[in-house]
PDB file of C-alpha atoms in Angstrom:
ATOM      1  CA  UNK A   1     104.850 -82.203 -35.080  1.00  0.00           C
ATOM      2  CA  UNK A   2     103.903 -80.105 -38.080  1.00  0.00           C
ATOM      3  CA  UNK A   3     101.178 -81.501 -40.314  1.00  0.00           C
ATOM      4  CA  UNK A   4     101.786 -82.180 -43.983  1.00  0.00           C
ATOM      5  CA  UNK A   5      99.326 -79.405 -44.910  1.00  0.00           C
ATOM      6  CA  UNK A   6     101.152 -76.906 -42.693  1.00  0.00           C
ATOM      7  CA  UNK A   7     104.499 -77.932 -44.196  1.00  0.00           C
ATOM      8  CA  UNK A   8     103.074 -77.463 -47.679  1.00  0.00           C
ATOM      9  CA  UNK A   9     101.700 -74.017 -46.802  1.00  0.00           C
ATOM     10  CA  UNK A  10     105.075 -73.015 -45.353  1.00  0.00           C
ATOM     11  CA  UNK A  11     106.859 -74.189 -48.506  1.00  0.00           C
ATOM     12  CA  UNK A  12     104.474 -72.202 -50.737  1.00  0.00           C
ATOM     13  CA  UNK A  13     105.014 -69.113 -48.558  1.00  0.00           C
ATOM     14  CA  UNK A  14     108.810 -69.493 -48.759  1.00  0.00           C
ATOM     15  CA  UNK A  15     108.657 -69.942 -52.558  1.00  0.00           C
ATOM     16  CA  UNK A  16     106.529 -66.784 -52.846  1.00  0.00           C
ATOM     17  CA  UNK A  17     108.977 -64.791 -50.713  1.00  0.00           C
ATOM     18  CA  UNK A  18     111.975 -66.045 -52.721  1.00  0.00           C
ATOM     19  CA  UNK A  19     110.213 -65.068 -55.954  1.00  0.00           C
ATOM     20  CA  UNK A  20     109.499 -61.602 -54.555  1.00  0.00           C
ATOM     21  CA  UNK A  21     113.170 -61.103 -53.642  1.00  0.00           C
ATOM     22  CA  UNK A  22     114.297 -62.244 -57.098  1.00  0.00           C
ATOM     23  CA  UNK A  23     111.714 -59.953 -58.716  1.00  0.00           C
ATOM     24  CA  UNK A  24     113.003 -57.014 -56.682  1.00  0.00           C
ATOM     25  CA  UNK A  25     116.564 -57.670 -57.790  1.00  0.00           C
ATOM     26  CA  UNK A  26     115.648 -58.064 -61.455  1.00  0.00           C
ATOM     27  CA  UNK A  27     113.475 -54.957 -61.388  1.00  0.00           C
ATOM     28  CA  UNK A  28     115.808 -52.618 -59.521  1.00  0.00           C
ATOM     29  CA  UNK A  29     119.113 -53.893 -60.885  1.00  0.00           C
ATOM     30  CA  UNK A  30     118.237 -54.589 -64.532  1.00  0.00           C
ATOM     31  CA  UNK A  31     114.741 -53.506 -65.594  1.00  0.00           C
ATOM     32  CA  UNK A  32     116.227 -51.355 -68.361  1.00  0.00           C
ATOM     33  CA  UNK A  33     118.463 -54.169 -69.593  1.00  0.00           C
ATOM     34  CA  UNK A  34     115.805 -56.354 -71.216  1.00  0.00           C
ATOM     35  CA  UNK A  35     115.397 -60.064 -70.655  1.00  0.00           C
ATOM     36  CA  UNK A  36     119.067 -60.958 -71.231  1.00  0.00           C
ATOM     37  CA  UNK A  37     120.241 -58.439 -68.657  1.00  0.00           C
ATOM     38  CA  UNK A  38     117.693 -59.617 -66.135  1.00  0.00           C
ATOM     39  CA  UNK A  39     118.631 -63.249 -66.740  1.00  0.00           C
ATOM     40  CA  UNK A  40     122.279 -62.348 -66.175  1.00  0.00           C
ATOM     41  CA  UNK A  41     121.472 -60.722 -62.809  1.00  0.00           C
ATOM     42  CA  UNK A  42     119.393 -63.769 -61.873  1.00  0.00           C
ATOM     43  CA  UNK A  43     122.330 -65.986 -62.834  1.00  0.00           C
ATOM     44  CA  UNK A  44     124.597 -64.148 -60.374  1.00  0.00           C
ATOM     45  CA  UNK A  45     122.016 -64.453 -57.589  1.00  0.00           C
ATOM     46  CA  UNK A  46     121.497 -68.173 -58.214  1.00  0.00           C
ATOM     47  CA  UNK A  47     125.263 -68.765 -58.479  1.00  0.00           C
ATOM     48  CA  UNK A  48     125.706 -67.027 -55.138  1.00  0.00           C
ATOM     49  CA  UNK A  49     122.923 -69.101 -53.599  1.00  0.00           C
ATOM     50  CA  UNK A  50     124.816 -72.262 -54.626  1.00  0.00           C
ATOM     51  CA  UNK A  51     128.196 -70.846 -53.534  1.00  0.00           C
ATOM     52  CA  UNK A  52     129.797 -71.596 -50.205  1.00  0.00           C
ATOM     53  CA  UNK A  53     130.762 -67.901 -49.965  1.00  0.00           C
ATOM     54  CA  UNK A  54     127.217 -66.499 -49.816  1.00  0.00           C
ATOM     55  CA  UNK A  55     123.906 -67.218 -48.068  1.00  0.00           C
ATOM     56  CA  UNK A  56     121.791 -70.142 -49.233  1.00  0.00           C
ATOM     57  CA  UNK A  57     118.476 -68.428 -49.970  1.00  0.00           C
ATOM     58  CA  UNK A  58     117.665 -65.939 -52.698  1.00  0.00           C
ATOM     59  CA  UNK A  59     116.430 -63.366 -50.206  1.00  0.00           C
ATOM     60  CA  UNK A  60     119.521 -63.683 -48.041  1.00  0.00           C
ATOM     61  CA  UNK A  61     121.724 -63.298 -51.131  1.00  0.00           C
ATOM     62  CA  UNK A  62     119.818 -60.222 -52.299  1.00  0.00           C
ATOM     63  CA  UNK A  63     119.859 -58.626 -48.849  1.00  0.00           C
ATOM     64  CA  UNK A  64     123.457 -59.536 -48.003  1.00  0.00           C
ATOM     65  CA  UNK A  65     125.006 -56.233 -46.839  1.00  0.00           C
ATOM     66  CA  UNK A  66     126.668 -54.046 -49.477  1.00  0.00           C
ATOM     67  CA  UNK A  67     125.935 -56.345 -52.408  1.00  0.00           C
ATOM     68  CA  UNK A  68     123.004 -54.859 -54.338  1.00  0.00           C
ATOM     69  CA  UNK A  69     122.742 -51.094 -54.515  1.00  0.00           C
ATOM     70  CA  UNK A  70     118.943 -50.921 -54.587  1.00  0.00           C
ATOM     71  CA  UNK A  71     118.764 -52.336 -51.073  1.00  0.00           C
ATOM     72  CA  UNK A  72     120.285 -49.215 -49.515  1.00  0.00           C
ATOM     73  CA  UNK A  73     120.002 -46.381 -52.018  1.00  0.00           C
ATOM     74  CA  UNK A  74     116.313 -45.552 -51.596  1.00  0.00           C
ATOM     75  CA  UNK A  75     115.199 -47.098 -54.876  1.00  0.00           C
ATOM     76  CA  UNK A  76     112.538 -49.179 -53.160  1.00  0.00           C
ATOM     77  CA  UNK A  77     110.903 -46.026 -51.805  1.00  0.00           C
ATOM     78  CA  UNK A  78     110.118 -44.714 -55.287  1.00  0.00           C
ATOM     79  CA  UNK A  79     106.949 -45.491 -57.206  1.00  0.00           C
ATOM     80  CA  UNK A  80     107.381 -48.565 -59.380  1.00  0.00           C
ATOM     81  CA  UNK A  81     106.703 -48.978 -63.066  1.00  0.00           C
ATOM     82  CA  UNK A  82     103.904 -51.548 -62.808  1.00  0.00           C
ATOM     83  CA  UNK A  83     104.459 -53.002 -66.271  1.00  0.00           C
ATOM     84  CA  UNK A  84     108.210 -53.432 -65.694  1.00  0.00           C
ATOM     85  CA  UNK A  85     107.533 -54.992 -62.266  1.00  0.00           C
ATOM     86  CA  UNK A  86     105.045 -57.419 -63.795  1.00  0.00           C
ATOM     87  CA  UNK A  87     107.579 -58.451 -66.455  1.00  0.00           C
ATOM     88  CA  UNK A  88     110.300 -58.968 -63.835  1.00  0.00           C
ATOM     89  CA  UNK A  89     107.906 -61.007 -61.691  1.00  0.00           C
ATOM     90  CA  UNK A  90     106.837 -63.196 -64.614  1.00  0.00           C
ATOM     91  CA  UNK A  91     110.465 -63.800 -65.527  1.00  0.00           C
ATOM     92  CA  UNK A  92     111.300 -64.616 -61.889  1.00  0.00           C
ATOM     93  CA  UNK A  93     108.552 -67.215 -61.815  1.00  0.00           C
ATOM     94  CA  UNK A  94     109.760 -68.796 -65.043  1.00  0.00           C
ATOM     95  CA  UNK A  95     113.346 -68.861 -63.767  1.00  0.00           C
ATOM     96  CA  UNK A  96     112.385 -70.483 -60.464  1.00  0.00           C
ATOM     97  CA  UNK A  97     110.256 -73.105 -62.259  1.00  0.00           C
ATOM     98  CA  UNK A  98     113.287 -73.950 -64.407  1.00  0.00           C
ATOM     99  CA  UNK A  99     111.574 -72.845 -67.630  1.00  0.00           C
ATOM    100  CA  UNK A 100     114.311 -70.364 -68.575  1.00  0.00           C
ATOM    101  CA  UNK A 101     118.031 -71.082 -68.377  1.00  0.00           C
ATOM    102  CA  UNK A 102     120.116 -68.416 -66.686  1.00  0.00           C
ATOM    103  CA  UNK A 103     123.624 -69.681 -67.484  1.00  0.00           C
ATOM    104  CA  UNK A 104     124.787 -66.546 -69.295  1.00  0.00           C
ATOM    105  CA  UNK A 105     127.605 -65.200 -67.162  1.00  0.00           C
ATOM    106  CA  UNK A 106     130.171 -67.997 -66.952  1.00  0.00           C
ATOM    107  CA  UNK A 107     129.332 -68.757 -63.295  1.00  0.00           C
ATOM    108  CA  UNK A 108     129.815 -65.139 -62.246  1.00  0.00           C
ATOM    109  CA  UNK A 109     129.348 -64.212 -58.603  1.00  0.00           C
ATOM    110  CA  UNK A 110     129.819 -60.468 -59.055  1.00  0.00           C
ATOM    111  CA  UNK A 111     128.939 -57.693 -61.469  1.00  0.00           C
ATOM    112  CA  UNK A 112     128.941 -53.940 -61.777  1.00  0.00           C
ATOM    113  CA  UNK A 113     127.613 -51.327 -64.162  1.00  0.00           C
ATOM    114  CA  UNK A 114     129.950 -50.396 -67.008  1.00  0.00           C
ATOM    115  CA  UNK A 115     129.867 -46.808 -65.769  1.00  0.00           C
ATOM    116  CA  UNK A 116     131.886 -47.656 -62.638  1.00  0.00           C
ATOM    117  CA  UNK A 117     135.146 -49.459 -61.925  1.00  0.00           C
ATOM    118  CA  UNK A 118     135.190 -50.893 -58.399  1.00  0.00           C
ATOM    119  CA  UNK A 119     138.518 -51.723 -56.776  1.00  0.00           C
ATOM    120  CA  UNK A 120     137.607 -55.393 -56.435  1.00  0.00           C
ATOM    121  CA  UNK A 121     137.256 -55.893 -60.205  1.00  0.00           C
ATOM    122  CA  UNK A 122     141.031 -56.067 -60.759  1.00  0.00           C
ATOM    123  CA  UNK A 123     141.263 -59.153 -58.558  1.00  0.00           C
ATOM    124  CA  UNK A 124     138.496 -60.976 -60.467  1.00  0.00           C
ATOM    125  CA  UNK A 125     138.212 -62.944 -63.688  1.00  0.00           C
ATOM    126  CA  UNK A 126     135.941 -61.180 -66.167  1.00  0.00           C
ATOM    127  CA  UNK A 127     133.414 -63.650 -67.562  1.00  0.00           C
ATOM    128  CA  UNK A 128     130.893 -61.638 -69.594  1.00  0.00           C
ATOM    129  CA  UNK A 129     129.551 -58.269 -70.648  1.00  0.00           C
ATOM    130  CA  UNK A 130     125.778 -58.207 -70.961  1.00  0.00           C
ATOM    131  CA  UNK A 131     123.834 -55.023 -71.439  1.00  0.00           C
ATOM    132  CA  UNK A 132     125.197 -52.328 -69.151  1.00  0.00           C
ATOM    133  CA  UNK A 133     126.952 -54.767 -66.790  1.00  0.00           C
ATOM    134  CA  UNK A 134     130.279 -56.550 -66.558  1.00  0.00           C
ATOM    135  CA  UNK A 135     130.336 -59.941 -64.803  1.00  0.00           C
ATOM    136  CA  UNK A 136     133.111 -61.635 -62.822  1.00  0.00           C
ATOM    137  CA  UNK A 137     134.006 -64.663 -60.759  1.00  0.00           C
ATOM    138  CA  UNK A 138     136.878 -65.185 -58.415  1.00  0.00           C
ATOM    139  CA  UNK A 139     140.195 -65.692 -60.184  1.00  0.00           C
ATOM    140  CA  UNK A 140     141.812 -69.077 -59.628  1.00  0.00           C
ATOM    141  CA  UNK A 141     144.362 -69.095 -56.856  1.00  0.00           C
ATOM    142  CA  UNK A 142     147.942 -69.232 -58.015  1.00  0.00           C
ATOM    143  CA  UNK A 143     150.182 -71.712 -56.252  1.00  0.00           C
TER     144      UNK A 143
END
């Protein structure tokens, strides 16, 4: 049986790891987008976490194969901008404490940069344009 103290330590560790994963996503996906752009990316991650179509932890959502470009494109191997990382981390903490609402994207589960047009976008319902990104959710099924 795990003691209450051990359970508490495990919960704190898991919260720290989830915050780190959210910080990574905000930093690598939207650090140049300002707070609104970062909140929009966080909104997608949190919507996915609540969705039955995606994993149920922030880290598993962020590291789901082929979902976030920074995971595989070598971005994490480059030197970080410490100030931008700190800002993303502070925002992640505020988001996870519920201090900042993230409902900006109309319950979007997907997004892409405006500079690209992925094939999947045509099958989606566009919900928002924020910064350099376009946001989508699944289109309702037609019967």
